[in-house]
Tab-separated table of C-alpha atoms and ligand atoms in Angstrom:
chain	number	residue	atom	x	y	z
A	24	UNK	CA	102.006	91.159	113.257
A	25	UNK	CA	102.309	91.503	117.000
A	26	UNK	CA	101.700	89.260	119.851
A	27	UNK	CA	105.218	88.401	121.917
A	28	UNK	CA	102.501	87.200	124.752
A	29	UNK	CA	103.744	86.431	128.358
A	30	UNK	CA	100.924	86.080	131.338
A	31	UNK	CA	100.692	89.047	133.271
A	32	UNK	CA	101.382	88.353	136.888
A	33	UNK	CA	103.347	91.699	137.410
A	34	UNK	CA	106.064	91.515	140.271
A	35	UNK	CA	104.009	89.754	143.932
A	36	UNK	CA	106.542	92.002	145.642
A	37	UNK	CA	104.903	95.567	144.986
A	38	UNK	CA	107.606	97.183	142.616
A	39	UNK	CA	107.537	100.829	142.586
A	40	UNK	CA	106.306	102.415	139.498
A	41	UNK	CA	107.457	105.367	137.785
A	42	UNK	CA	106.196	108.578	138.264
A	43	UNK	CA	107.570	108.226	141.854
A	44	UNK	CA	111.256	107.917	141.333
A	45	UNK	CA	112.772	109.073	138.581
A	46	UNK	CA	115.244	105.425	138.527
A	47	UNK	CA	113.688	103.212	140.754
A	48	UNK	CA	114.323	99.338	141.418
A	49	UNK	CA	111.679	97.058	141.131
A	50	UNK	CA	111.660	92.746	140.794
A	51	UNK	CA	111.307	92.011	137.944
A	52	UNK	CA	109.856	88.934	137.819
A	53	UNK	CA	106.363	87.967	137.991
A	54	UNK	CA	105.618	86.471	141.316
A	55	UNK	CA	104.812	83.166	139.633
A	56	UNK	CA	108.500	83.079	138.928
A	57	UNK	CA	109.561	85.270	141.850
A	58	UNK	CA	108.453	82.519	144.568
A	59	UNK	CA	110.703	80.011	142.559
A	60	UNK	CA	114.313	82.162	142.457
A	61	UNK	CA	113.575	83.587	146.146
A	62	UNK	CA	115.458	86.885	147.543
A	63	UNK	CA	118.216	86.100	145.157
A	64	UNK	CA	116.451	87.472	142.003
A	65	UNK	CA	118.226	90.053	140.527
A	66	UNK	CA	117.132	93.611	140.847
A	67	UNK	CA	115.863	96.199	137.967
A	68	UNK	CA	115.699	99.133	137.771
A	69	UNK	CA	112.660	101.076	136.234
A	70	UNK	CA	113.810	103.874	133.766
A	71	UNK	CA	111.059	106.410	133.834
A	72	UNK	CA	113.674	109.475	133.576
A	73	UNK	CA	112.482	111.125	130.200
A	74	UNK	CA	116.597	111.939	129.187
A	75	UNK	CA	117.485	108.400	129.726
A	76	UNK	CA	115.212	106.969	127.765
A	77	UNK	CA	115.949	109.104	124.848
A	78	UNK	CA	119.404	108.303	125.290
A	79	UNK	CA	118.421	104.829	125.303
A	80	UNK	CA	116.718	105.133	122.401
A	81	UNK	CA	119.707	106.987	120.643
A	82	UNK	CA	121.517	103.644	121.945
A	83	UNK	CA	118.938	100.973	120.364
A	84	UNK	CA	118.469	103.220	117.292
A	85	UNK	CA	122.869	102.562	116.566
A	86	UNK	CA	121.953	98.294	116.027
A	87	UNK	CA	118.339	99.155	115.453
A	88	UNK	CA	117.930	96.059	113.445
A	89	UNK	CA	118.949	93.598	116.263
A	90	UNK	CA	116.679	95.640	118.548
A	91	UNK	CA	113.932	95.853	116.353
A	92	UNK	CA	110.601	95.390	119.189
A	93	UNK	CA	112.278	97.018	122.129
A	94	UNK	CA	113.620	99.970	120.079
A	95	UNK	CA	110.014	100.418	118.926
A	96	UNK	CA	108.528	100.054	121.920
A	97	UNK	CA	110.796	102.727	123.486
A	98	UNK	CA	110.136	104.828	120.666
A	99	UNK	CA	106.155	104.619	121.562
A	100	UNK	CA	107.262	105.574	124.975
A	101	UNK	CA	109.180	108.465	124.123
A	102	UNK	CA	106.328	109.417	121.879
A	103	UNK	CA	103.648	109.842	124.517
A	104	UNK	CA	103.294	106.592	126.057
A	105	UNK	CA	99.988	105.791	125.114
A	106	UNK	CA	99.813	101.430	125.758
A	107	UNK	CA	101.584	102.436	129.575
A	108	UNK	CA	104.721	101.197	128.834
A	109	UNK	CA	107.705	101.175	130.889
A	110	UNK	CA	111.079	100.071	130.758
A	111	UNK	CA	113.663	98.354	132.921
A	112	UNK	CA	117.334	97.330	132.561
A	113	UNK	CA	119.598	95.088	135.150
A	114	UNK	CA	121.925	98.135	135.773
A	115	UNK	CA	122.429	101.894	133.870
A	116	UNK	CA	124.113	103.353	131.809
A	117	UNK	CA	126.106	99.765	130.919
A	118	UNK	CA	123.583	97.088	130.770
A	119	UNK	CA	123.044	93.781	129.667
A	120	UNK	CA	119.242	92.551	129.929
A	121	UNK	CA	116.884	95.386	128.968
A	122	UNK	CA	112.795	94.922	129.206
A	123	UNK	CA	109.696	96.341	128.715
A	124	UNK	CA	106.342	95.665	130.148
A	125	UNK	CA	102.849	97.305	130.646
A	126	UNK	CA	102.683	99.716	133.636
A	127	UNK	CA	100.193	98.539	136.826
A	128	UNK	CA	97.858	100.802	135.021
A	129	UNK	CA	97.067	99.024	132.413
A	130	UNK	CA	98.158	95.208	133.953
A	131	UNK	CA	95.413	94.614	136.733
A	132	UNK	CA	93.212	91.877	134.554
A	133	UNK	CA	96.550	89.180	134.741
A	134	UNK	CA	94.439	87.128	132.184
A	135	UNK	CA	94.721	90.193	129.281
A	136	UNK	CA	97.313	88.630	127.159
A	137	UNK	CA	97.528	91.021	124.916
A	138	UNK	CA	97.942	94.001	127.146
A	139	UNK	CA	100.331	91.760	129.064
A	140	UNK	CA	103.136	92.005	126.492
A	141	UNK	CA	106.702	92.458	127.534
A	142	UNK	CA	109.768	92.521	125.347
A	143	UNK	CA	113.390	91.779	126.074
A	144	UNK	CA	116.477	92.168	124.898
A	145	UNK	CA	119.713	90.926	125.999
A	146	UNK	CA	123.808	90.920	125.596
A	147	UNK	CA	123.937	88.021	127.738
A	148	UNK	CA	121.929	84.758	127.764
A	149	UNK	CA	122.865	84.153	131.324
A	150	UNK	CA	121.871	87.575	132.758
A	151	UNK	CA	118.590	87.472	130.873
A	152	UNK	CA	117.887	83.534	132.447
A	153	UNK	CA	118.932	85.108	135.627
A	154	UNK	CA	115.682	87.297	135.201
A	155	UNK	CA	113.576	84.422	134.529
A	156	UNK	CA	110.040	84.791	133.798
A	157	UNK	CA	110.863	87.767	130.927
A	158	UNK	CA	109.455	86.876	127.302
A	159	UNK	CA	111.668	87.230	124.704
A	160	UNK	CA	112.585	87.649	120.834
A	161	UNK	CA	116.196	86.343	120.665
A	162	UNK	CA	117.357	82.819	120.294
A	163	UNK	CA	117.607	81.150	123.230
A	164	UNK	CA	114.689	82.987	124.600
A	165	UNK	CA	112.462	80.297	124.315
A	166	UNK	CA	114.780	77.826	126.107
A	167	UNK	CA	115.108	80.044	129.448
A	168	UNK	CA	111.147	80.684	129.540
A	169	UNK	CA	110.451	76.724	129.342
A	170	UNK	CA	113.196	76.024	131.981
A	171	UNK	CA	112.048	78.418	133.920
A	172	UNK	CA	108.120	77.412	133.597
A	173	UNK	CA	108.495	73.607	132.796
A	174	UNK	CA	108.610	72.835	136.715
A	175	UNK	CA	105.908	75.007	137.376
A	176	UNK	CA	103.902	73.353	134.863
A	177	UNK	CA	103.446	76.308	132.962
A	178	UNK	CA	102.133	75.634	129.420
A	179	UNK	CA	104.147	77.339	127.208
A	180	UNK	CA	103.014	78.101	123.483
A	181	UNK	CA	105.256	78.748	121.527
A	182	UNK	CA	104.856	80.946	117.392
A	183	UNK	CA	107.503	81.552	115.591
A	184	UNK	CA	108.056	84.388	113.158
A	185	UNK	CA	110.106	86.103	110.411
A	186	UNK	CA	111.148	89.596	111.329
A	187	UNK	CA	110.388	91.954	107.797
A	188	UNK	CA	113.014	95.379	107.969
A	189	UNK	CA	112.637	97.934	105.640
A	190	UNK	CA	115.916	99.853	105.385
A	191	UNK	CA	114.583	102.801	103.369
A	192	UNK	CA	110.649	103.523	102.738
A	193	UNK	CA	111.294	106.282	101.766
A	194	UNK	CA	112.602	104.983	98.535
A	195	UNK	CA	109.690	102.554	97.658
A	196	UNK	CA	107.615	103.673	94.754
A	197	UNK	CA	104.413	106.407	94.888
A	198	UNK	CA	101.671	104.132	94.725
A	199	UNK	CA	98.729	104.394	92.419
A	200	UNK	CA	95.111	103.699	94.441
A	201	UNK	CA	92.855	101.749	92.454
A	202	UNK	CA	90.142	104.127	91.678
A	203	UNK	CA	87.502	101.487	93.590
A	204	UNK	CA	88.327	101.978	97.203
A	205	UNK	CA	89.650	105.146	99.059
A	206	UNK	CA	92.368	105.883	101.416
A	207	UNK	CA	91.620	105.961	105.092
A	208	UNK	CA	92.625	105.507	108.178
A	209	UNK	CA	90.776	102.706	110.380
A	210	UNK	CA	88.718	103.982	113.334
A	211	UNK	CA	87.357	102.266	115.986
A	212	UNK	CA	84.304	101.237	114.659
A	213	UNK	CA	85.937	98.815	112.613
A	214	UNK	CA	87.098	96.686	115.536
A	215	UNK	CA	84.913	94.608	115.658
A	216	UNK	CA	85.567	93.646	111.943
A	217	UNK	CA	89.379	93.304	112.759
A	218	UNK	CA	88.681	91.296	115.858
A	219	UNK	CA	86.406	88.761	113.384
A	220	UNK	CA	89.443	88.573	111.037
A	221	UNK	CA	92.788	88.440	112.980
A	222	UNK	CA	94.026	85.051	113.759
A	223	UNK	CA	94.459	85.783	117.583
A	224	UNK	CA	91.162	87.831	118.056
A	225	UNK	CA	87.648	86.572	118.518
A	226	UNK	CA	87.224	87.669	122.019
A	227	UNK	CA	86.454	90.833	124.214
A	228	UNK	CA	89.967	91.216	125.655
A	229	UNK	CA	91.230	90.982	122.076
A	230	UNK	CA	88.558	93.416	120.798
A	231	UNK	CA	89.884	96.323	123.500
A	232	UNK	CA	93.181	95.774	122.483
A	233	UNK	CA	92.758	96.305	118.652
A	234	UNK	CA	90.738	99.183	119.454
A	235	UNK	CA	93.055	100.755	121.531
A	236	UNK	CA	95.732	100.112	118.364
A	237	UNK	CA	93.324	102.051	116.279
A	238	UNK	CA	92.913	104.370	119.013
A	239	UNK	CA	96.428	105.363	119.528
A	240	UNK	CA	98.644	104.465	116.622
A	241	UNK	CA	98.806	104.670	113.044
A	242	UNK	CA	96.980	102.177	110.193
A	243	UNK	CA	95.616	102.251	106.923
A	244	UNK	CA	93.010	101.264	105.243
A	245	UNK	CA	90.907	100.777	101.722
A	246	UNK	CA	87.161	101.428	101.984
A	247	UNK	CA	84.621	100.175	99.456
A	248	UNK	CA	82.133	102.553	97.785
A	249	UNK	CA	79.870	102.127	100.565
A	250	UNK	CA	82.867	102.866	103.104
A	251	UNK	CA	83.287	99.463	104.560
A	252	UNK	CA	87.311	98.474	105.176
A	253	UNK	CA	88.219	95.829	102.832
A	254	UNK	CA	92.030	96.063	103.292
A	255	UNK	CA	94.118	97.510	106.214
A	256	UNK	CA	96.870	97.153	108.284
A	257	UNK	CA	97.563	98.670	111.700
A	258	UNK	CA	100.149	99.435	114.040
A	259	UNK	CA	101.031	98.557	117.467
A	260	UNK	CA	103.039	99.457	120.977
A	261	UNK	CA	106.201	98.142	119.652
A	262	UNK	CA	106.165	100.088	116.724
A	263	UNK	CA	105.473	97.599	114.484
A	264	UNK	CA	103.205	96.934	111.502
A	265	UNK	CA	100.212	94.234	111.933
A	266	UNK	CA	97.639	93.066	111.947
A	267	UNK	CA	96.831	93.360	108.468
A	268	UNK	CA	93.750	91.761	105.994
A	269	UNK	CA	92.263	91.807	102.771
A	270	UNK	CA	88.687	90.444	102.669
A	271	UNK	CA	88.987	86.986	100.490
A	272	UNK	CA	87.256	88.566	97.339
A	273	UNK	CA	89.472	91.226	97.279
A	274	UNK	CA	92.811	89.518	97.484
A	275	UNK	CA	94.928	89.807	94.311
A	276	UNK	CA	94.463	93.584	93.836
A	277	UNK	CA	97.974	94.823	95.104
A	278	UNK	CA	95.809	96.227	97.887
A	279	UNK	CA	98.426	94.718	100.695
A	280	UNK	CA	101.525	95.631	98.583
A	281	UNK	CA	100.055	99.711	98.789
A	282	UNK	CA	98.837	99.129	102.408
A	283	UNK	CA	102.375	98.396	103.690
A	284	UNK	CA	103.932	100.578	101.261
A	285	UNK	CA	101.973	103.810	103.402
A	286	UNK	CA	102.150	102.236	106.478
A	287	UNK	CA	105.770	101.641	105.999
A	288	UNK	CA	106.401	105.594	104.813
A	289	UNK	CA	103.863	107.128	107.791
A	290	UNK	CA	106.224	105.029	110.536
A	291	UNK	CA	109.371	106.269	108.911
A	292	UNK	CA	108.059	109.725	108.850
A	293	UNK	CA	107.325	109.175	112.566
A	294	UNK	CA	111.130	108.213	113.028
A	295	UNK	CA	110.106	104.651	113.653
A	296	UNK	CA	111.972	101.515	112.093
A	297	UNK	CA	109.813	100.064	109.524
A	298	UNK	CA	109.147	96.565	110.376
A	299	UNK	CA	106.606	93.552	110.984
A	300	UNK	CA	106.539	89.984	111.914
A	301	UNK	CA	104.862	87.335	109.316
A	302	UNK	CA	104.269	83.712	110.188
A	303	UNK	CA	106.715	81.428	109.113
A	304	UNK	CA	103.840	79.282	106.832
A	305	UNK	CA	102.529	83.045	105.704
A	306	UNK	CA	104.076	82.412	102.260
A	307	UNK	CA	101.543	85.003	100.439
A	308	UNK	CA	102.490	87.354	103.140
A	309	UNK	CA	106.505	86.997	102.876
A	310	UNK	CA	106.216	87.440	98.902
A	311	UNK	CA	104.927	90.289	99.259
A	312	UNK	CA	107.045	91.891	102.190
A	313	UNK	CA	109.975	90.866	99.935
A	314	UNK	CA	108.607	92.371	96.915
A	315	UNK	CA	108.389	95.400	98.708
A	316	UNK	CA	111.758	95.464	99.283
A	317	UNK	CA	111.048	94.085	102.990
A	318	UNK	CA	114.360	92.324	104.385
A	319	UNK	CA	114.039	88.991	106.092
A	320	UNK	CA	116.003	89.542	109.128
A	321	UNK	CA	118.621	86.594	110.203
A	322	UNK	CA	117.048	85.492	113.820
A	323	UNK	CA	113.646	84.186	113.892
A	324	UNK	CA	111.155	86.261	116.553
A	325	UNK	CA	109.357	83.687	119.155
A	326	UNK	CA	106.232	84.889	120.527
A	327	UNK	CA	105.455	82.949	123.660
A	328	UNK	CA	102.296	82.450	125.275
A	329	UNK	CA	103.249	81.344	128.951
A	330	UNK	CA	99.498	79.689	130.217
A	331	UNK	CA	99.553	78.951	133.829
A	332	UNK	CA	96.178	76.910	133.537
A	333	UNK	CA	97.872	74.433	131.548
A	334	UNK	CA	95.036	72.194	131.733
A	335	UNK	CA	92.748	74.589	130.588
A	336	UNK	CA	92.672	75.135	126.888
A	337	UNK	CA	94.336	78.527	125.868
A	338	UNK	CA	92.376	81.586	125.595
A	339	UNK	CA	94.206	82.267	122.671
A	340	UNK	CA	93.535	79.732	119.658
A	341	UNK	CA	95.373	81.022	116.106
A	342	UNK	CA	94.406	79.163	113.411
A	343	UNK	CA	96.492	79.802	109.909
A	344	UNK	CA	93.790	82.580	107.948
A	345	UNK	CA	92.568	81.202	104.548
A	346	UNK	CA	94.780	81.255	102.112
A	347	UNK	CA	97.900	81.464	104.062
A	348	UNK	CA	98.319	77.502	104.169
A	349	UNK	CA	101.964	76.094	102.670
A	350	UNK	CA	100.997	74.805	99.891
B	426	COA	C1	98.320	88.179	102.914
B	426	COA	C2	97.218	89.157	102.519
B	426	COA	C3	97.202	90.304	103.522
B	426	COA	C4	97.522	89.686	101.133
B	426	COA	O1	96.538	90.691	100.808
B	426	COA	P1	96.273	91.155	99.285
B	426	COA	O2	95.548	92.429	99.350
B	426	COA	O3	95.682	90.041	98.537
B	426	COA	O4	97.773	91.394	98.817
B	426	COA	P2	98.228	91.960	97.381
B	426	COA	O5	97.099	91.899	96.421
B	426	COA	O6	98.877	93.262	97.605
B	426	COA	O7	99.332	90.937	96.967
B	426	COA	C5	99.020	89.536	96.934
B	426	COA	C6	99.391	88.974	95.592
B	426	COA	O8	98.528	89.485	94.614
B	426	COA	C7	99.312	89.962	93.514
B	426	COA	N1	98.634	91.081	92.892
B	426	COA	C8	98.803	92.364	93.184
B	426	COA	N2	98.022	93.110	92.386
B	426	COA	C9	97.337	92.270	91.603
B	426	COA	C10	96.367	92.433	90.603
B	426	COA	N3	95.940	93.639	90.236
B	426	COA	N4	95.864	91.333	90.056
B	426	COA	C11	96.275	90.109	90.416
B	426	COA	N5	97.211	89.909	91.355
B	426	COA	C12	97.730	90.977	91.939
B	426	COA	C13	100.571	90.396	94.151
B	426	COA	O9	101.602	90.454	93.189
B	426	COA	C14	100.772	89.322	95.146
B	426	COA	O10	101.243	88.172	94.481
B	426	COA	P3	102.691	87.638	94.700
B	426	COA	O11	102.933	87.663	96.185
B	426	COA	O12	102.673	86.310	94.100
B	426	COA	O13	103.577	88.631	94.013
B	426	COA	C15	95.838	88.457	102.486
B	426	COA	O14	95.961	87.260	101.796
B	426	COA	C16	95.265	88.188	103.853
B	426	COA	O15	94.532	89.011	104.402
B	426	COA	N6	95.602	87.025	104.436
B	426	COA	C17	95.142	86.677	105.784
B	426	COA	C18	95.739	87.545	106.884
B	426	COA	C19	97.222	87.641	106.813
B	426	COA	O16	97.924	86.697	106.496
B	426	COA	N7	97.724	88.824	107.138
B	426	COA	C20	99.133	89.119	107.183
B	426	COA	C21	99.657	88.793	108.525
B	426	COA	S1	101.370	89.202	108.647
């Protein structure tokens, strides 16, 4: 499951892009924020050189499990780039805050939250605050974001998540396909169907952005005898697994448990980390990531939705899907 969501006013004061320079510096904070910290925000630095972000990667790949989104996201960079990614860090080759966003490219509508995804990672709590504005996965992330927002009056929403590693897919077991569906891939027909199903969807921006998943990285899915999905799960920009569904009357079946066993062995095979984020009242969901020999990782993941029309309801309204309730 994706969605680490952050409002997408890219930096006011016209940061170079790559494909110019090959390391460029750019503000990195979105002008929102910028206005607040004045000339003394710190400076990035936009990695577009293709050698150092493969040896970035190399770098992320060594802790790979505290690195999980941003290490996957490089990965989809280094692998043709197709969501616009780029990637900046406070200073190179040492660094201690390290980011990713969605190139001007693909940022112009600032209301697009899903587009508008950026991930962070940090050694230091401080430097990353320093960069206010940046949306983040690590502890402590959610803390500097409402600082940094609350005097703004910035509504923050805030969804917090389990972090599912698999150290080894390609140990789990050959699965056997229940001779009533067949094994596809999801194409972009179906988005409509995904949009109708996935707890943040429902609208057009949301229905572009699971197409262009479907469009550009890998999924799986069951079809019925009349070729209709009734399971699947996709992938996404930071390399990880989600969304995934099972119609209601075809729940039960083991049809998630093979889903995520392919999807799990197809990213592997792709040199990606094999992971996913489930909800933290997903209980159906986290049974079967941990039958599946899925590792709950130690920090929880915070996806934050930073809303500047606070008193405007959100865009985005998740509701729990049925039958993932606590009991
Ligand atoms: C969570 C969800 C994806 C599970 O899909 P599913 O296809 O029913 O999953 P599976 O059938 O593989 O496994 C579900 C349970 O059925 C059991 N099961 C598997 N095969 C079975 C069979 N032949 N008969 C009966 N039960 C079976 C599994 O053991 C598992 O039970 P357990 O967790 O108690 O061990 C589905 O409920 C759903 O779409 N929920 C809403 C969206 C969602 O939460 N998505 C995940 C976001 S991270």
């Amino acid at each position: 499951m994706l969605l680490q969501i952050q409002i997408a006013l890219l930096p006011a004061g016209a940061a170079p892009f790559p494909g110019k320079e090959r390391l460029s510096r750019a503000s990195p904070v979105p002008s929102l924020l910028e206005s607040a910290e004045g000339p003394s925000t710190p400076q990035m630095l936009i990695l577009s050189c293709s050698s150092k972000l493969r040896l970035l990667e190399g770098t992320l790949q060594r802790g790979c499990r505290n690195t999980l989104p941003v290490y996957g996201t490089v990965k989809t960079i280094n692998r043709g780039n197709p969501a616009v990614q780029e990637v900046l860090v406070d200073s190179w080759p040492e660094f201690k805050v390290f980011r990713t966003r969605p190139g001007r490219e693909v940022a112009s509508d600032d209301s697009d939250f899903y587009t508008n995804t950026y991930t962070v990672y940090y050694r230091d709590l401080g430097a990353h605050r320093a960069l206010l504005g940046s949306a983040g996965l690590q502890d402590g992330a959610y803390e500097v974001s409402k600082d940094s927002t609350e005097a703004k009056g910035i509504k923050l929403e805030v969804f917090r998540y389990f972090t599912y590693f698999h150290p080894d897919p390609s140990s789990m077991p050959e699965i056997r396909l229940d001779p009533a569906v067949r094994l596809s891939s999801l194409d972009v027909s179906h988005a409509d169907l995904l949009n109708e199903t996935w707890a943040f969807g429902g609208n057009e921006k949301s229905r572009k952005y699971l197409a262009s998943l479907i469009r550009h990285f890998p999924s799986v899915c069951l079809l019925d005898a009349a070729g209709h999905p009734v399971s699947w799960i996709a992938s996404d920009p930071f390399g990880a697994m989600g969304p995934g569904y099972t119609l209601p009357q075809h729940r039960g079946r083991g049809y998630m448990g093979m889903l995520t066993n392919l999807i799990a062995k197809r990213l592997h095979a792709l040199g990606y980390p094999s992971y996913g984020y489930v909800a933290m009242e997903n209980y159906p969901m986290q049974r079967l990531q941990e039958t599946q020999g899925f590792q709950r990782q130690p920090n929880l993941c915070y996806f934050i939705l930073h809303n500047p029309a606070a008193a405007k309801a959100p865009t985005l309204t998740p509701s729990p899907a049925p039958g993932t309730a606590p009991p």
